[in-house]
Amino acid sequence: MSKTIEIKKVHIRNLLISFILGFGILFGLEHFGKFSYIADSPNQNNYEKPSLVQYVPSNTKVLRIYFDSYFNNRIETAGNGFDLYDMSYANTDFKKYSVKSYYYTKATIKDYKFGVYISLTLFIITLFFTNFKIKLT
């Protein structure tokens, strides 16, 4: 009296599609993350009065770039030669999608478990609807 487990091709296909969609959704969610940075601002002279407002020129180099992902994981890189002008204004090198996609990809890799959760949820939903038919009368 042996029991056999039958795996249909449809289920394997749905599993692969759900993983592709799950990580695609995760990559899309990473676009809602936030960028921040630390500038290489000059140090305050100890003999001057402290000031709460300090002007930092736009050609000041950026020391660190941070990307806080949608799921609150932080991606941290060096300044990569960017300056404050690149970080603040549109149509600069940093605002190009090819630069930002590096951070989105790193965040997707760091948040992989959420991609797996999304994929498994999609797979369970498709598994439910392929095995059960719902009729409304």
mmCIF file of C-alpha atoms in Angstrom:
data_model
loop_
_atom_site.group_PDB
_atom_site.id
_atom_site.type_symbol
_atom_site.label_atom_id
_atom_site.label_comp_id
_atom_site.label_asym_id
_atom_site.label_seq_id
_atom_site.Cartn_x
_atom_site.Cartn_y
_atom_site.Cartn_z
ATOM 1 C CA MET A 1 0.000 0.000 0.000
ATOM 2 C CA SER A 2 2.241 2.777 -1.266
ATOM 3 C CA LYS A 3 1.086 6.310 -1.824
ATOM 4 C CA THR A 4 2.369 8.311 -4.718
ATOM 5 C CA ILE A 5 2.712 12.029 -4.854
ATOM 6 C CA GLU A 6 1.797 13.430 -8.217
ATOM 7 C CA ILE A 7 3.389 16.683 -9.300
ATOM 8 C CA LYS A 8 1.858 18.195 -12.390
ATOM 9 C CA LYS A 9 3.786 20.228 -14.931
ATOM 10 C CA VAL A 10 1.406 23.090 -14.291
ATOM 11 C CA HIS A 11 2.556 23.308 -10.667
ATOM 12 C CA ILE A 12 6.228 23.408 -11.640
ATOM 13 C CA ARG A 13 5.491 26.104 -14.215
ATOM 14 C CA ASN A 14 3.483 28.092 -11.667
ATOM 15 C CA LEU A 15 6.313 27.798 -9.138
ATOM 16 C CA LEU A 16 8.846 29.199 -11.606
ATOM 17 C CA ILE A 17 6.518 31.982 -12.713
ATOM 18 C CA SER A 18 5.715 32.896 -9.114
ATOM 19 C CA PHE A 19 9.434 33.190 -8.268
ATOM 20 C CA ILE A 20 10.038 35.415 -11.285
ATOM 21 C CA LEU A 21 7.024 37.573 -10.419
ATOM 22 C CA GLY A 22 7.883 37.624 -6.700
ATOM 23 C CA PHE A 23 11.390 38.924 -7.244
ATOM 24 C CA GLY A 24 10.133 41.303 -9.945
ATOM 25 C CA ILE A 25 7.664 42.752 -7.448
ATOM 26 C CA LEU A 26 10.435 42.984 -4.846
ATOM 27 C CA PHE A 27 12.689 44.825 -7.317
ATOM 28 C CA GLY A 28 9.819 47.212 -8.032
ATOM 29 C CA LEU A 29 9.234 47.822 -4.326
ATOM 30 C CA GLU A 30 12.910 48.704 -3.855
ATOM 31 C CA HIS A 31 12.322 51.775 -6.019
ATOM 32 C CA PHE A 32 10.427 53.272 -3.064
ATOM 33 C CA GLY A 33 13.593 53.296 -0.928
ATOM 34 C CA LYS A 34 15.323 56.494 0.174
ATOM 35 C CA PHE A 35 18.791 57.804 -0.641
ATOM 36 C CA SER A 36 20.866 59.791 1.831
ATOM 37 C CA TYR A 37 24.497 60.872 1.940
ATOM 38 C CA ILE A 38 27.236 62.364 4.096
ATOM 39 C CA ALA A 39 29.242 65.209 2.609
ATOM 40 C CA ASP A 40 32.935 65.804 3.213
ATOM 41 C CA SER A 41 32.288 69.147 4.884
ATOM 42 C CA PRO A 42 35.169 71.097 6.388
ATOM 43 C CA ASN A 43 35.672 70.862 10.123
ATOM 44 C CA GLN A 44 34.674 73.738 12.365
ATOM 45 C CA ASN A 45 37.550 75.827 13.688
ATOM 46 C CA ASN A 46 37.660 75.500 17.472
ATOM 47 C CA TYR A 47 38.496 79.195 17.934
ATOM 48 C CA GLU A 48 35.405 80.444 16.128
ATOM 49 C CA LYS A 49 31.912 80.795 17.478
ATOM 50 C CA PRO A 50 29.865 77.666 16.797
ATOM 51 C CA SER A 51 27.287 78.111 14.086
ATOM 52 C CA LEU A 52 24.118 76.131 13.566
ATOM 53 C CA VAL A 53 24.062 77.017 9.870
ATOM 54 C CA GLN A 54 27.009 76.214 7.682
ATOM 55 C CA TYR A 55 27.318 76.720 3.948
ATOM 56 C CA VAL A 56 28.692 73.723 2.086
ATOM 57 C CA PRO A 57 29.693 74.369 -1.544
ATOM 58 C CA SER A 58 28.038 72.270 -4.231
ATOM 59 C CA ASN A 59 31.388 70.923 -5.446
ATOM 60 C CA THR A 60 32.044 69.221 -2.082
ATOM 61 C CA LYS A 61 32.642 65.506 -2.480
ATOM 62 C CA VAL A 62 30.299 62.951 -0.948
ATOM 63 C CA LEU A 63 31.927 60.568 1.565
ATOM 64 C CA ARG A 64 29.187 57.937 1.920
ATOM 65 C CA ILE A 65 25.984 57.159 0.033
ATOM 66 C CA TYR A 66 23.232 55.304 1.886
ATOM 67 C CA PHE A 67 20.192 53.604 0.426
ATOM 68 C CA ASP A 68 17.476 52.561 2.867
ATOM 69 C CA SER A 69 15.448 49.868 1.147
ATOM 70 C CA TYR A 70 11.680 49.464 1.278
ATOM 71 C CA PHE A 71 12.127 46.846 4.011
ATOM 72 C CA ASN A 72 14.509 49.046 6.079
ATOM 73 C CA ASN A 73 17.799 47.420 5.148
ATOM 74 C CA ARG A 74 20.671 49.806 4.515
ATOM 75 C CA ILE A 75 23.016 49.645 1.542
ATOM 76 C CA GLU A 76 26.157 51.693 2.151
ATOM 77 C CA THR A 77 28.787 52.626 -0.437
ATOM 78 C CA ALA A 78 31.643 55.084 -0.743
ATOM 79 C CA GLY A 79 31.034 58.439 -2.388
ATOM 80 C CA ASN A 80 32.026 57.032 -5.809
ATOM 81 C CA GLY A 81 33.331 60.437 -6.918
ATOM 82 C CA PHE A 82 29.947 62.167 -6.705
ATOM 83 C CA ASP A 83 29.630 65.666 -5.321
ATOM 84 C CA LEU A 84 26.716 67.495 -3.712
ATOM 85 C CA TYR A 85 25.647 68.926 -7.059
ATOM 86 C CA ASP A 86 25.144 65.396 -8.416
ATOM 87 C CA MET A 87 23.068 64.406 -5.403
ATOM 88 C CA SER A 88 20.837 67.488 -5.356
ATOM 89 C CA TYR A 89 19.935 68.358 -8.934
ATOM 90 C CA ALA A 90 18.177 66.561 -11.774
ATOM 91 C CA ASN A 91 19.888 65.446 -15.008
ATOM 92 C CA THR A 92 23.175 64.696 -13.255
ATOM 93 C CA ASP A 93 25.191 61.491 -13.202
ATOM 94 C CA PHE A 94 23.694 60.222 -9.941
ATOM 95 C CA LYS A 95 20.099 60.700 -11.101
ATOM 96 C CA LYS A 96 20.582 58.271 -14.005
ATOM 97 C CA TYR A 97 18.752 54.972 -13.657
ATOM 98 C CA SER A 98 21.906 53.003 -14.465
ATOM 99 C CA VAL A 99 23.530 54.340 -11.286
ATOM 100 C CA LYS A 100 20.474 53.867 -9.089
ATOM 101 C CA SER A 101 19.789 50.363 -10.397
ATOM 102 C CA TYR A 102 22.999 49.216 -8.676
ATOM 103 C CA TYR A 103 21.480 50.155 -5.306
ATOM 104 C CA TYR A 104 18.112 48.606 -6.197
ATOM 105 C CA THR A 105 19.816 45.343 -7.160
ATOM 106 C CA LYS A 106 21.912 45.261 -3.975
ATOM 107 C CA ALA A 107 18.788 45.921 -1.902
ATOM 108 C CA THR A 108 16.912 43.140 -3.712
ATOM 109 C CA ILE A 109 19.725 40.718 -2.913
ATOM 110 C CA LYS A 110 19.764 41.829 0.726
ATOM 111 C CA ASP A 111 15.946 41.547 0.984
ATOM 112 C CA TYR A 112 15.779 38.147 -0.748
ATOM 113 C CA LYS A 113 13.668 36.581 2.009
ATOM 114 C CA PHE A 114 10.816 38.986 1.232
ATOM 115 C CA GLY A 115 11.062 37.944 -2.408
ATOM 116 C CA VAL A 116 10.711 34.327 -1.323
ATOM 117 C CA TYR A 117 7.691 35.231 0.840
ATOM 118 C CA ILE A 118 6.009 37.056 -2.037
ATOM 119 C CA SER A 119 6.789 34.166 -4.405
ATOM 120 C CA LEU A 120 5.418 31.523 -2.058
ATOM 121 C CA THR A 121 2.272 33.572 -1.488
ATOM 122 C CA LEU A 122 1.711 33.841 -5.238
ATOM 123 C CA PHE A 123 2.368 30.119 -5.660
ATOM 124 C CA ILE A 124 -0.088 29.154 -2.918
ATOM 125 C CA ILE A 125 -2.742 31.388 -4.488
ATOM 126 C CA THR A 126 -2.230 29.781 -7.917
ATOM 127 C CA LEU A 127 -2.158 26.323 -6.332
ATOM 128 C CA PHE A 128 -5.468 27.026 -4.631
ATOM 129 C CA PHE A 129 -7.159 28.268 -7.806
ATOM 130 C CA THR A 130 -5.844 25.414 -9.979
ATOM 131 C CA ASN A 131 -7.113 22.763 -7.562
ATOM 132 C CA PHE A 132 -10.439 24.328 -6.582
ATOM 133 C CA LYS A 133 -13.054 25.858 -8.834
ATOM 134 C CA ILE A 134 -15.252 28.582 -7.404
ATOM 135 C CA LYS A 135 -18.739 28.997 -8.822
ATOM 136 C CA LEU A 136 -20.956 31.905 -7.941
ATOM 137 C CA THR A 137 -24.672 31.274 -8.354
#
